[in-house]
Amino acid sequence: MSLAIEVPLAWLGAGSLTHDAAVVCEGGRVTFAGSRSGRPEADEVLQLDGFLMPGVADRHVHIRFSDPGAVLLGGVTAVRDLGWVPEEILALANASELPSFTGPLIRAAGPMLTAPGGYPANADWAPPGLGLELAGAQDAAAAVDDLADRGAAAIKVALNAEHGPTPSDAVLATIVESAHRRELPVTAHTQGRGQAERAVGAGVDEFAHTPWTERLSDDLLAAAARTARIVSTLDIHSFGEVTPELKTACDNLARFRAAGGTVVYGTDLGNGSIPPGIHVREALLLHEIVRMTPEEVLVAMTAGPIAAGGPADLVVLGSDPLIRLEALGDVRAVVRSGRLVSG
Ligand SMILES: [Zn+2]
């Protein structure tokens, strides 16, 4: 059963804005993306009046604090959960692959690795098991192997010196080495003086948040840009206000980008009043304060271009976000794994 979607305008990926476009999906995959005139036959044809783009990927969520159905209807077709009880979240990630699941595709890190008594094991918002306290390097290697065996998509480590002890350099090195041996990226929560520098020194692959507790030096940001990417999560520092934390984060992120670093969109959904679905204010901060172009923002918000062989995860908006990013808040239809879930 193939489905063709025809729209007046589509952004298929960077540099690829197509008028009178068509996308054909079958078996959860895209089989054609391009001009309507070149479209192959399809069992069903859907004509929508709007702007089509890849479904949005949110690289930092805590989905159990939110509603997966609302996340999907809001235009987010894939999420990465960066901290939850592993038994629960890894099972939910498996379930999210099935057609019966009403929500985005979920990939998950499982728990946050931390020091005994460290964040978030000591945080009142965190359910038991969200923080995995490591007694030493041996413990760290075993924990990473166990999570890799159970299907974790990344390894999350907490370096939060403002709320308790953090893993030692030896434990941190073991986490990174063990994860890389299992071909898993390491994503770090860094908070407090010197923690971002420790993360870069240890060779982590990603910052789970833009560092916000101190202004990082150009040299450190340049080193970070060579080996790590940053998940934005800017709005959690302000929720629409302007705060010193937001200013510091935006300043760090702009200079990280100037040094050639890669920024991906993430909201930390579950933290405070972040709404389910596409979070327009996060996109606007990337554009207005960090000075990314609208197209750069869309690249940061999506997992790749719409192309034959890729996942059939699509969003149709009421108007063109390349002209006005606020259009990201006007979701008209969502397709996940080739199935229309709204519209
Ligand atoms: Zn988080």
Tab-separated table of C-alpha atoms and ligand atoms in Angstrom:
chain	number	residue	atom	x	y	z
A	1	MET	CA	0.000	0.000	0.000
A	2	SER	CA	1.731	3.165	-1.192
A	3	LEU	CA	0.755	6.709	-0.261
A	4	ALA	CA	1.596	9.808	-2.315
A	5	ILE	CA	1.443	13.255	-0.741
A	6	GLU	CA	1.338	16.268	-3.032
A	7	VAL	CA	1.987	19.801	-1.796
A	8	PRO	CA	2.596	23.199	-3.393
A	9	LEU	CA	5.936	23.586	-1.588
A	10	ALA	CA	8.357	21.185	0.111
A	11	TRP	CA	11.715	21.487	1.816
A	12	LEU	CA	13.297	18.109	1.170
A	13	GLY	CA	16.530	19.028	2.941
A	14	ALA	CA	19.326	21.622	2.854
A	15	GLY	CA	19.303	23.525	-0.439
A	16	SER	CA	16.351	21.563	-1.749
A	17	LEU	CA	13.197	23.670	-1.833
A	18	THR	CA	10.755	22.180	-4.368
A	19	HIS	CA	7.572	23.710	-5.777
A	20	ASP	CA	4.721	21.362	-6.752
A	21	ALA	CA	6.354	18.538	-4.869
A	22	ALA	CA	5.377	14.940	-4.207
A	23	VAL	CA	6.580	12.349	-1.719
A	24	VAL	CA	5.649	8.680	-2.058
A	25	CYS	CA	5.854	6.344	0.960
A	26	GLU	CA	5.603	2.590	1.188
A	27	GLY	CA	6.408	0.192	4.011
A	28	GLY	CA	7.442	3.024	6.315
A	29	ARG	CA	10.030	4.306	3.842
A	30	VAL	CA	10.137	7.068	1.263
A	31	THR	CA	10.268	5.630	-2.250
A	32	PHE	CA	10.181	8.929	-4.133
A	33	ALA	CA	10.713	12.593	-3.304
A	34	GLY	CA	10.785	15.352	-5.887
A	35	SER	CA	8.717	17.185	-8.446
A	36	ARG	CA	5.068	16.156	-8.754
A	37	SER	CA	5.495	15.764	-12.508
A	38	GLY	CA	7.963	12.933	-11.957
A	39	ARG	CA	5.936	11.060	-9.347
A	40	PRO	CA	5.383	7.326	-9.817
A	41	GLU	CA	1.913	5.778	-9.394
A	42	ALA	CA	0.589	5.285	-5.864
A	43	ASP	CA	-2.354	3.418	-4.334
A	44	GLU	CA	-3.559	6.512	-2.518
A	45	VAL	CA	-2.957	10.183	-3.321
A	46	LEU	CA	-3.332	12.921	-0.751
A	47	GLN	CA	-3.268	16.565	-1.825
A	48	LEU	CA	-2.427	18.933	1.026
A	49	ASP	CA	-2.220	22.699	0.936
A	50	GLY	CA	0.870	23.544	2.904
A	51	PHE	CA	4.630	23.307	3.373
A	52	LEU	CA	6.061	19.813	3.677
A	53	MET	CA	9.312	19.044	5.513
A	54	PRO	CA	10.915	16.128	7.365
A	55	GLY	CA	9.410	15.294	10.746
A	56	VAL	CA	11.182	17.056	13.612
A	57	ALA	CA	13.666	15.156	15.788
A	58	ASP	CA	14.019	16.289	19.412
A	59	ARG	CA	17.401	15.058	20.657
A	60	HIS	CA	16.756	15.676	24.361
A	61	VAL	CA	13.500	14.659	26.024
A	62	HIS	CA	12.200	12.892	29.108
A	63	ILE	CA	9.170	11.411	27.389
A	64	ARG	CA	7.649	9.866	30.531
A	65	PHE	CA	7.062	13.388	31.853
A	66	SER	CA	5.038	14.153	28.707
A	67	ASP	CA	2.437	12.642	26.358
A	68	PRO	CA	3.890	10.716	23.382
A	69	GLY	CA	0.654	11.151	21.394
A	70	ALA	CA	0.725	14.934	21.800
A	71	VAL	CA	4.430	15.012	20.919
A	72	LEU	CA	3.727	13.254	17.603
A	73	LEU	CA	0.663	15.339	16.730
A	74	GLY	CA	2.802	18.410	17.401
A	75	GLY	CA	5.144	17.491	14.556
A	76	VAL	CA	7.919	15.616	16.382
A	77	THR	CA	8.325	12.171	14.809
A	78	ALA	CA	11.482	11.049	16.637
A	79	VAL	CA	12.861	11.719	20.095
A	80	ARG	CA	15.873	10.702	22.106
A	81	ASP	CA	15.213	10.218	25.794
A	82	LEU	CA	18.238	11.328	27.817
A	83	GLY	CA	17.366	10.063	31.253
A	84	TRP	CA	14.856	7.638	32.640
A	85	VAL	CA	14.594	4.376	34.552
A	86	PRO	CA	16.092	1.861	32.079
A	87	GLU	CA	13.562	-0.955	32.592
A	88	GLU	CA	10.745	1.394	31.648
A	89	ILE	CA	12.262	3.538	28.914
A	90	LEU	CA	14.089	0.830	26.975
A	91	ALA	CA	10.844	-1.172	26.825
A	92	LEU	CA	8.969	1.929	25.628
A	93	ALA	CA	11.658	2.528	22.983
A	94	ASN	CA	11.094	-1.019	21.685
A	95	ALA	CA	7.326	-0.528	21.673
A	96	SER	CA	7.687	2.741	19.756
A	97	GLU	CA	8.910	0.820	16.686
A	98	LEU	CA	5.549	-0.909	16.295
A	99	PRO	CA	2.673	0.430	14.131
A	100	SER	CA	0.382	0.206	17.167
A	101	PHE	CA	2.374	2.870	19.020
A	102	THR	CA	0.808	6.341	19.019
A	103	GLY	CA	3.831	8.517	19.495
A	104	PRO	CA	7.207	9.349	17.996
A	105	LEU	CA	9.995	6.860	17.442
A	106	ILE	CA	11.816	6.774	20.775
A	107	ARG	CA	15.484	6.048	21.242
A	108	ALA	CA	16.785	6.137	24.790
A	109	ALA	CA	19.926	6.429	26.865
A	110	GLY	CA	18.401	4.881	29.974
A	111	PRO	CA	19.814	6.165	33.278
A	112	MET	CA	22.289	8.981	33.880
A	113	LEU	CA	25.627	7.649	35.077
A	114	THR	CA	26.846	9.521	38.122
A	115	ALA	CA	28.974	9.343	41.271
A	116	PRO	CA	27.646	7.871	44.547
A	117	GLY	CA	25.338	10.550	45.974
A	118	GLY	CA	25.597	12.614	42.774
A	119	TYR	CA	23.036	14.270	40.525
A	120	PRO	CA	20.367	13.169	39.619
A	121	ALA	CA	20.292	10.313	42.139
A	122	ASN	CA	19.939	13.047	44.767
A	123	ALA	CA	17.337	15.143	42.898
A	124	ASP	CA	13.768	15.205	44.182
A	125	TRP	CA	12.258	15.228	40.648
A	126	ALA	CA	14.039	12.019	39.640
A	127	PRO	CA	12.380	8.617	40.134
A	128	PRO	CA	14.535	5.904	41.740
A	129	GLY	CA	16.809	4.321	39.135
A	130	LEU	CA	17.162	7.420	36.950
A	131	GLY	CA	20.601	8.056	38.417
A	132	LEU	CA	22.974	5.093	38.239
A	133	GLU	CA	25.653	5.580	40.901
A	134	LEU	CA	29.031	4.135	39.936
A	135	ALA	CA	31.417	3.046	42.677
A	136	GLY	CA	34.444	2.948	40.385
A	137	ALA	CA	35.857	2.294	36.939
A	138	GLN	CA	34.996	-1.403	36.976
A	139	ASP	CA	31.420	-0.543	37.807
A	140	ALA	CA	31.368	1.974	34.958
A	141	ALA	CA	32.558	-0.517	32.350
A	142	ALA	CA	29.970	-3.076	33.482
A	143	ALA	CA	27.159	-0.498	33.458
A	144	VAL	CA	27.971	0.648	29.929
A	145	ASP	CA	28.154	-2.938	28.653
A	146	ASP	CA	24.844	-3.765	30.292
A	147	LEU	CA	23.123	-0.726	28.732
A	148	ALA	CA	24.619	-1.515	25.331
A	149	ASP	CA	23.331	-5.096	25.586
A	150	ARG	CA	19.855	-3.789	26.409
A	151	GLY	CA	19.686	-1.490	23.391
A	152	ALA	CA	20.578	1.939	24.744
A	153	ALA	CA	21.100	4.476	21.953
A	154	ALA	CA	23.598	6.611	23.883
A	155	ILE	CA	25.349	6.765	27.235
A	156	LYS	CA	24.479	9.751	29.406
A	157	VAL	CA	26.845	10.963	32.081
A	158	ALA	CA	26.091	13.627	34.674
A	159	LEU	CA	28.915	16.079	35.445
A	160	ASN	CA	26.926	18.353	37.705
A	161	ALA	CA	29.309	19.816	40.264
A	162	GLU	CA	26.653	22.247	41.501
A	163	HIS	CA	24.550	19.437	42.932
A	164	GLY	CA	26.878	16.922	44.530
A	165	PRO	CA	29.882	14.785	43.604
A	166	THR	CA	30.714	13.922	39.974
A	167	PRO	CA	32.394	10.832	38.513
A	168	SER	CA	36.203	10.949	38.796
A	169	ASP	CA	38.364	11.463	35.722
A	170	ALA	CA	39.201	7.742	35.788
A	171	VAL	CA	35.527	6.748	35.848
A	172	LEU	CA	34.721	9.288	33.129
A	173	ALA	CA	37.533	7.952	30.936
A	174	THR	CA	36.253	4.394	31.416
A	175	ILE	CA	32.700	5.419	30.505
A	176	VAL	CA	33.873	7.027	27.259
A	177	GLU	CA	36.221	4.163	26.364
A	178	SER	CA	33.592	1.484	27.117
A	179	ALA	CA	30.873	3.308	25.190
A	180	HIS	CA	33.080	3.833	22.172
A	181	ARG	CA	34.052	0.158	22.196
A	182	ARG	CA	30.324	-0.582	21.865
A	183	GLU	CA	29.973	2.158	19.219
A	184	LEU	CA	27.716	4.259	21.429
A	185	PRO	CA	28.038	8.041	21.731
A	186	VAL	CA	28.508	9.626	25.148
A	187	THR	CA	26.380	12.653	25.954
A	188	ALA	CA	27.250	14.784	28.977
A	189	HIS	CA	25.238	17.023	31.260
A	190	THR	CA	27.837	19.608	32.306
A	191	GLN	CA	27.071	22.086	35.069
A	192	GLY	CA	29.504	24.005	37.250
A	193	ARG	CA	32.964	25.430	36.753
A	194	GLY	CA	35.374	23.275	34.766
A	195	GLN	CA	32.905	20.507	33.914
A	196	ALA	CA	32.633	21.339	30.202
A	197	GLU	CA	36.419	21.281	29.992
A	198	ARG	CA	36.467	17.853	31.673
A	199	ALA	CA	33.930	16.572	29.165
A	200	VAL	CA	35.958	17.754	26.183
A	201	GLY	CA	39.141	16.370	27.706
A	202	ALA	CA	37.517	12.972	28.182
A	203	GLY	CA	36.355	12.882	24.565
A	204	VAL	CA	32.579	12.931	25.016
A	205	ASP	CA	30.641	13.115	21.758
A	206	GLU	CA	27.913	15.486	22.773
A	207	PHE	CA	26.778	18.086	25.274
A	208	ALA	CA	23.214	17.246	26.293
A	209	HIS	CA	22.678	20.959	26.991
A	210	THR	CA	24.429	24.079	25.775
A	211	PRO	CA	26.795	24.826	28.701
A	212	TRP	CA	25.206	27.692	30.643
A	213	THR	CA	26.932	28.039	34.007
A	214	GLU	CA	30.106	29.769	32.784
A	215	ARG	CA	31.438	31.553	29.715
A	216	LEU	CA	33.663	29.041	27.929
A	217	SER	CA	36.899	30.207	26.281
A	218	ASP	CA	37.211	30.345	22.491
A	219	ASP	CA	39.976	27.736	22.727
A	220	LEU	CA	37.780	25.294	24.633
A	221	LEU	CA	34.863	25.855	22.243
A	222	ALA	CA	37.170	25.269	19.275
A	223	ALA	CA	38.361	22.000	20.825
A	224	ALA	CA	34.762	21.017	21.560
A	225	ALA	CA	33.712	21.844	17.993
A	226	ARG	CA	36.229	19.345	16.619
A	227	THR	CA	34.938	16.359	18.586
A	228	ALA	CA	31.484	17.026	19.981
A	229	ARG	CA	28.105	18.431	19.034
A	230	ILE	CA	25.759	20.433	21.248
A	231	VAL	CA	22.054	19.788	21.871
A	232	SER	CA	20.569	23.275	22.196
A	233	THR	CA	17.976	23.158	25.071
A	234	LEU	CA	18.112	26.965	25.338
A	235	ASP	CA	14.581	27.753	26.424
A	236	ILE	CA	14.799	25.823	29.719
A	237	HIS	CA	16.980	28.657	31.019
A	238	SER	CA	14.332	31.302	30.557
A	239	PHE	CA	10.924	29.965	29.387
A	240	GLY	CA	10.418	33.090	27.314
A	241	GLU	CA	12.231	35.511	29.610
A	242	VAL	CA	15.789	36.805	29.265
A	243	THR	CA	18.034	35.477	32.021
A	244	PRO	CA	21.811	35.519	32.637
A	245	GLU	CA	21.830	31.729	32.093
A	246	LEU	CA	20.191	32.118	28.671
A	247	LYS	CA	22.657	34.852	27.693
A	248	THR	CA	25.652	32.739	28.714
A	249	ALA	CA	24.308	29.690	26.863
A	250	CYS	CA	23.577	31.656	23.672
A	251	ASP	CA	26.999	33.293	23.771
A	252	ASN	CA	28.709	29.904	24.159
A	253	LEU	CA	26.578	28.372	21.409
A	254	ALA	CA	27.176	31.203	18.915
A	255	ARG	CA	30.949	30.966	19.396
A	256	PHE	CA	30.824	27.150	19.208
A	257	ARG	CA	29.103	27.517	15.831
A	258	ALA	CA	31.606	30.135	14.699
A	259	ALA	CA	34.321	27.569	15.463
A	260	GLY	CA	32.595	25.119	13.126
A	261	GLY	CA	30.649	23.145	15.725
A	262	THR	CA	27.426	21.249	15.005
A	263	VAL	CA	24.245	22.226	16.845
A	264	VAL	CA	21.179	19.997	17.001
A	265	TYR	CA	17.746	20.916	18.283
A	266	GLY	CA	16.647	19.552	21.627
A	267	THR	CA	14.182	20.889	24.181
A	268	ASP	CA	14.634	18.861	27.383
A	269	LEU	CA	10.900	18.144	27.185
A	270	GLY	CA	9.731	17.201	30.664
A	271	ASN	CA	11.695	20.046	32.214
A	272	GLY	CA	9.393	22.899	33.286
A	273	SER	CA	6.792	24.209	30.852
A	274	ILE	CA	8.239	22.925	27.559
A	275	PRO	CA	5.177	21.983	25.454
A	276	PRO	CA	4.846	18.644	23.615
A	277	GLY	CA	5.519	18.826	19.868
A	278	ILE	CA	7.629	21.363	18.018
A	279	HIS	CA	8.794	24.051	20.433
A	280	VAL	CA	8.746	27.230	18.357
A	281	ARG	CA	10.551	29.340	20.948
A	282	GLU	CA	13.582	27.011	20.881
A	283	ALA	CA	13.756	27.477	17.090
A	284	LEU	CA	13.364	31.248	17.426
A	285	LEU	CA	16.201	31.447	19.971
A	286	LEU	CA	18.482	29.584	17.560
A	287	HIS	CA	17.576	32.064	14.836
A	288	GLU	CA	17.251	35.371	16.651
A	289	ILE	CA	19.931	35.078	19.320
A	290	VAL	CA	22.363	32.442	18.018
A	291	ARG	CA	21.960	33.850	14.483
A	292	MET	CA	21.346	30.619	12.622
A	293	THR	CA	19.480	31.099	9.342
A	294	PRO	CA	15.975	29.588	9.170
A	295	GLU	CA	17.329	26.835	6.931
A	296	GLU	CA	20.146	26.084	9.400
A	297	VAL	CA	17.518	25.846	12.122
A	298	LEU	CA	15.500	23.359	10.049
A	299	VAL	CA	18.637	21.263	9.457
A	300	ALA	CA	19.268	21.240	13.230
A	301	MET	CA	15.657	20.169	13.850
A	302	THR	CA	15.556	17.246	11.425
A	303	ALA	CA	17.409	13.955	11.165
A	304	GLY	CA	18.117	14.129	7.448
A	305	PRO	CA	16.631	14.983	4.067
A	306	ILE	CA	13.458	13.424	2.654
A	307	ALA	CA	14.931	10.962	0.177
A	308	ALA	CA	14.235	7.549	-1.294
A	309	GLY	CA	15.176	4.883	1.248
A	310	GLY	CA	14.817	7.221	4.236
A	311	PRO	CA	12.125	7.031	6.911
A	312	ALA	CA	8.667	8.256	5.880
A	313	ASP	CA	8.402	10.747	8.730
A	314	LEU	CA	6.944	14.010	7.475
A	315	VAL	CA	5.272	17.180	8.675
A	316	VAL	CA	3.023	19.576	6.773
A	317	LEU	CA	2.851	23.166	8.047
A	318	GLY	CA	0.344	25.869	7.152
A	319	SER	CA	3.019	28.171	5.716
A	320	ASP	CA	6.730	28.437	4.910
A	321	PRO	CA	9.032	28.489	7.993
A	322	LEU	CA	11.968	29.606	5.835
A	323	ILE	CA	10.149	32.942	5.572
A	324	ARG	CA	8.773	33.000	9.122
A	325	LEU	CA	9.884	30.371	11.653
A	326	GLU	CA	6.654	30.859	13.620
A	327	ALA	CA	5.083	28.621	10.936
A	328	LEU	CA	6.592	25.700	12.884
A	329	GLY	CA	3.750	26.181	15.352
A	330	ASP	CA	1.094	25.613	12.661
A	331	VAL	CA	1.235	21.836	12.140
A	332	ARG	CA	-1.458	20.665	9.703
A	333	ALA	CA	-0.528	17.014	9.182
A	334	VAL	CA	1.977	14.470	10.436
A	335	VAL	CA	3.120	11.266	8.748
A	336	ARG	CA	5.016	8.704	10.791
A	337	SER	CA	6.361	5.542	9.192
A	338	GLY	CA	4.306	6.278	6.088
A	339	ARG	CA	1.005	6.565	7.949
A	340	LEU	CA	-0.999	9.773	8.240
A	341	VAL	CA	-1.603	10.420	11.931
A	342	SER	CA	-3.400	13.762	11.596
A	343	GLY	CA	-4.685	16.210	9.012
B	1	ZN	ZN	17.174	16.434	30.467
